Amino acid sequence: MTQQITSTGLDEVVKKSPRKWVYLFNEGNATMRNLLGGKGAGVAEMTNAGLPVPPGFTITTEACNAYYDSNKQFPTGMWEQALAALKVVEQRTGKGFGDKNNPLLVSVRSGARFSMPGMMDTVLNLGINDETVQGLVALTGDERFAYDAYRRFIQMFSKIVLDTDPRDFEHVLDVYKERAHVATDAEIPAAELKQLVVEFKQIAERQSGEPFPTDVHEQLRKAIEAVFSSWNNKRARDYRNFNKIAHSLGTAVNVQTMVFGNMGSDSGTGVAFTRDPSTGEKELYGEYLLNAQGEDVVAGIRTPSKISRLKDDLPHVYEQFKEIAKRLEQHYRDMQDLEFTVEKGKLYMLQTRSAKRNAQAAVKVAVDMVAEGLISKEEAVKRVEPSQVYQLLLPRFDENEKKKASQEGRLLAKGLNASPGAAAGKAIFDADTAEELGKAGTSVVLVRPETSPDDVHGMLVARGILTARGGATSHAAVVARGLGLPCVAGTEGIRVSESEKLFRVVDSDFVLREGDDISIDGATGEVFAGIIKTVEPDFNKEVDLKTLLGWADKFRKLGVWANADYPRDAQRAVTYGAEGIGLCRTEHMFMEQERLPIVQKMILSTSQQERQAALDQLLPFQRSDFKGVFEAMVNPETGEGYPVVIRLIDPPLHEFLPSYEELLVEVTRLETEGGHDEELQEKRKLLEAVGSMREANPMLGLRGCRLGLLYPEINIMQTRAILEAVAELEQAGKKLHPKIMIPLVGHVNELKEVRRQLEAVAEDIDKQQGRTIEHKFGTMIELPRAALTADQIATVADFFSFGTNDLTQTTFGFSRDDAEAKFLLRYVEGLEEPGLKDKVKILPVNPFQTLDRDGVGQLIRMAAENGRKANPDIELGICGEHGGDPDSIELCQEIGLDYVSCSPFRVPVARIAAAQAALTHGEKDK
Ligand code: PEP
Ligand code: MG
């Protein structure tokens, strides 16, 4: 009833405005995330669910965007709506904003659509001035508390809104603590705090050049502007670039009644997850501080207590909190990240949002929630990021190596296991250097006393993070978990000196300096000197992951195959769930030590007989290579083999020979030294041969099917080796499905001729064996001309495999070997343009990693459609690097390929991504 009466003031103002820019918490809900931001939608939903949320309102993301569109002016009506909403809040709390007898204080916080922890700004205790502070004293009877709130406000407002240097405030605060002979802020007596407030205001005035604002409405206005502006600060932009969040979304601003966790020992503040964000265990996980304000928990100045201790400190609050946590998790059907404050024994919920979690937790929580009946299997599959699946299969430290390191006294300290994974590299003590070295390819472990949002650019490129201070919900821990980086936080056994760029180990004289090797284990919190070897995790022990992947397999439509050149890769691929080999690059087998000399003999031979003799020597090697790969792909129980695509020789032949430049140097050396006649003769011959084979553009030169057309004997030997291997294994009772792939076809006649030659080989072998050996011939579509004439090529191909590495290279005209280093990454990162604030991005992503939908994708789509029209039975797959990239997999699903083929490690990633693509696509089609 009261709500309806009091909301009308806001309704009236909204009617006079072009748009509704402000929503009271009770006017929103969880579905309004785009408009109200995650935080605004969360508090709105909690308010409507009847949970204890301090009243407030949200200024929309649209208002933020309108602010930017109109040259940083509040849009028409927004401020008036905010004032009207404030009136409602005043009525609901019975307090007055700026009222010197009964002051309402508010917090002003950012809240974007996607959570960006710590990236933007917050101002607390807003509404205090010399008059209202008196009201606060009178109301609370606690002068120390009131002046402490006041000095905190000045400090925060100055930093965030007035953009002053926070160090001056911290320095003065330290002087006061010293003078009062106390260790913490909370112990500074009231009389000193009063003086401190005066001094803080002077610092603010000196630094900003204007008097500290005493008008509470001016304070509010400026704080809202500062939050809007923080959407575009450097760290927020860096974070969004990294997480691929659009810069155009804008942030909402939440203005909320302050509640105080620092009003004595029956007050406190904390953050908690409904489940453990590192392991996924179903238990409350988090921490709190009694008699403290929110920023104290995150700042890591005082060490917080584990949430389970709240049971002893404030039992009824703990029970209520546990109940609310459970309700929220059930309501959202997802693990939540909660912020709360207790003011004089009364619990207030300040925030709920979907909790960030690492890979292990993501998988466990998804699988557990299905068992608990909270979510469906489809939802579980959709909830796990494919990249998290990849992380789970990342290497960990070798336990024996770790034990050895401990025995050698290299275990330096143990901190909090804030985010699992193993990281080893050079210790670097500042974010800028970490960024520089990390980008240059050095493995870096960023070591900080504690991290702040200003360190994010360094964290993004580091292998791992080590901090000396801060808890499981400190900035370092939260950001590292979000990034999937190993993190050891709150390592009290080390003292970090930023200025000296080193840390000292407490209780020993060990000093680790910048550039020294370091290893951190985010799963155990251990910190070691030196580099520790890593091992691969045991996929078979990842029970939850296997369950999830099993569900994914039921939903996906794309087959998931692997690129594997050796039996051991093929075995790993099968373990990870591959259903075939989509690419076996035979040339890698040619490179092996015992074969290379024969291969070189074959290449350098001057007559066909000589070449044939070398090929005859190679044949048994190849036959046994292929047998190994086929065998690895046979189900031992049924004897049935998965399909295996073996590609005939592809690279230019000179890749198997020593480099021309090296040979030239060698010959010149031998000539100048004299006396090596025989060797010199040989090297000269080789130099001449290599010289004659040199090409200006070898990637566009004599390679792929062109080689086979000029030297058919090579293809013939390989085909014979493949089919003889099949025949041998089939004699042993196995059933195989070999597919022979001819690379770099650009014209149908190329494929026609190669196929004609090789069909003759197959016939010959059938005759020898006295039966038909199953085989298929297909080609790679990796040249634009092949894609454009796919209808013609499909008439002579049983399958197409899109070689998107070469197809990207030839479509863009970007060299696979040089483009990334020379210019392509700059295209993606953006080019600095004088006079422009933002870098100019030429490409949204690296097209060698994620398929370029508009160009390369278009060619694939066209080739697939035309190929199928000409040959309805044609099988379509992809075997370029993109086959393991989730975004590219989605495109393959849209185009309707039959399978993707990727490196064995990426197979589980592809299984999840393919299922997600099928589910998303299914929903779109409905
Ligand atoms: C390709 O070009 O995409 C491909 C798979 O072949 P390669 O990388 O061996 O050239
Ligand atoms: Mg290729």
PDB file of C-alpha atoms and ligand atoms in Angstrom, residues 563 582-583 585 587-588 647 650-651 699 703 741 743-744 780-783 801-809 816 878-882 901, ligand 1:
ATOM      1  CA  ASN A 563      43.842 -34.697 -36.267  1.00  0.00           C
ATOM      2  CA  GLY A 582      39.905 -36.390 -39.796  1.00  0.00           C
ATOM      3  CA  LEU A 583      43.487 -35.695 -40.783  1.00  0.00           C
ATOM      4  CA  ARG A 585      49.436 -35.698 -42.087  1.00  0.00           C
ATOM      5  CA  GLU A 587      54.652 -35.949 -44.146  1.00  0.00           C
ATOM      6  CA  HIS A 588      55.366 -35.893 -40.410  1.00  0.00           C
ATOM      7  CA  ARG A 647      46.259 -37.310 -46.463  1.00  0.00           C
ATOM      8  CA  ASP A 650      51.316 -32.086 -49.038  1.00  0.00           C
ATOM      9  CA  PRO A 651      54.277 -29.761 -48.344  1.00  0.00           C
ATOM     10  CA  MET A 699      53.125 -22.184 -50.054  1.00  0.00           C
ATOM     11  CA  ARG A 703      52.999 -28.908 -53.250  1.00  0.00           C
ATOM     12  CA  MET A 741      42.690 -37.423 -49.061  1.00  0.00           C
ATOM     13  CA  PRO A 743      45.371 -31.993 -50.798  1.00  0.00           C
ATOM     14  CA  LEU A 744      45.410 -28.579 -52.456  1.00  0.00           C
ATOM     15  CA  MET A 780      40.626 -30.903 -49.115  1.00  0.00           C
ATOM     16  CA  ILE A 781      38.832 -27.724 -49.949  1.00  0.00           C
ATOM     17  CA  GLU A 782      41.554 -25.260 -49.083  1.00  0.00           C
ATOM     18  CA  LEU A 783      41.748 -22.965 -52.069  1.00  0.00           C
ATOM     19  CA  SER A 801      37.495 -31.765 -45.755  1.00  0.00           C
ATOM     20  CA  PHE A 802      37.772 -28.023 -45.378  1.00  0.00           C
ATOM     21  CA  GLY A 803      41.424 -27.136 -44.849  1.00  0.00           C
ATOM     22  CA  THR A 804      40.671 -23.820 -43.266  1.00  0.00           C
ATOM     23  CA  ASN A 805      44.298 -23.012 -42.483  1.00  0.00           C
ATOM     24  CA  ASP A 806      45.150 -22.753 -46.142  1.00  0.00           C
ATOM     25  CA  LEU A 807      41.697 -21.539 -47.070  1.00  0.00           C
ATOM     26  CA  THR A 808      42.095 -18.615 -44.665  1.00  0.00           C
ATOM     27  CA  GLN A 809      45.596 -17.971 -45.963  1.00  0.00           C
ATOM     28  CA  ARG A 816      50.135 -18.430 -42.382  1.00  0.00           C
ATOM     29  CA  ILE A 878      36.707 -29.565 -41.406  1.00  0.00           C
ATOM     30  CA  CYS A 879      40.276 -30.294 -40.381  1.00  0.00           C
ATOM     31  CA  GLY A 880      41.926 -26.847 -40.125  1.00  0.00           C
ATOM     32  CA  GLU A 881      42.775 -25.501 -36.652  1.00  0.00           C
ATOM     33  CA  HIS A 882      39.293 -24.015 -36.512  1.00  0.00           C
ATOM     34  CA  SER A 901      38.339 -32.623 -36.652  1.00  0.00           C
TER      35      SER A 901
HETATM   36  C1  PEP B   1      44.668 -26.758 -43.688  1.00  0.00           C
HETATM   37  O1  PEP B   1      45.244 -26.169 -44.588  1.00  0.00           O
HETATM   38  O2  PEP B   1      43.710 -26.296 -43.056  1.00  0.00           O
HETATM   39  C2  PEP B   1      45.109 -28.101 -43.266  1.00  0.00           C
HETATM   40  C3  PEP B   1      44.442 -28.779 -42.379  1.00  0.00           C
HETATM   41  O3  PEP B   1      46.262 -28.556 -43.787  1.00  0.00           O
HETATM   42  P1  PEP B   1      47.714 -28.070 -43.348  1.00  0.00           P
HETATM   43  O4  PEP B   1      47.540 -27.281 -42.089  1.00  0.00           O
HETATM   44  O5  PEP B   1      48.520 -29.289 -43.158  1.00  0.00           O
HETATM   45  O6  PEP B   1      48.136 -27.251 -44.515  1.00  0.00           O
END
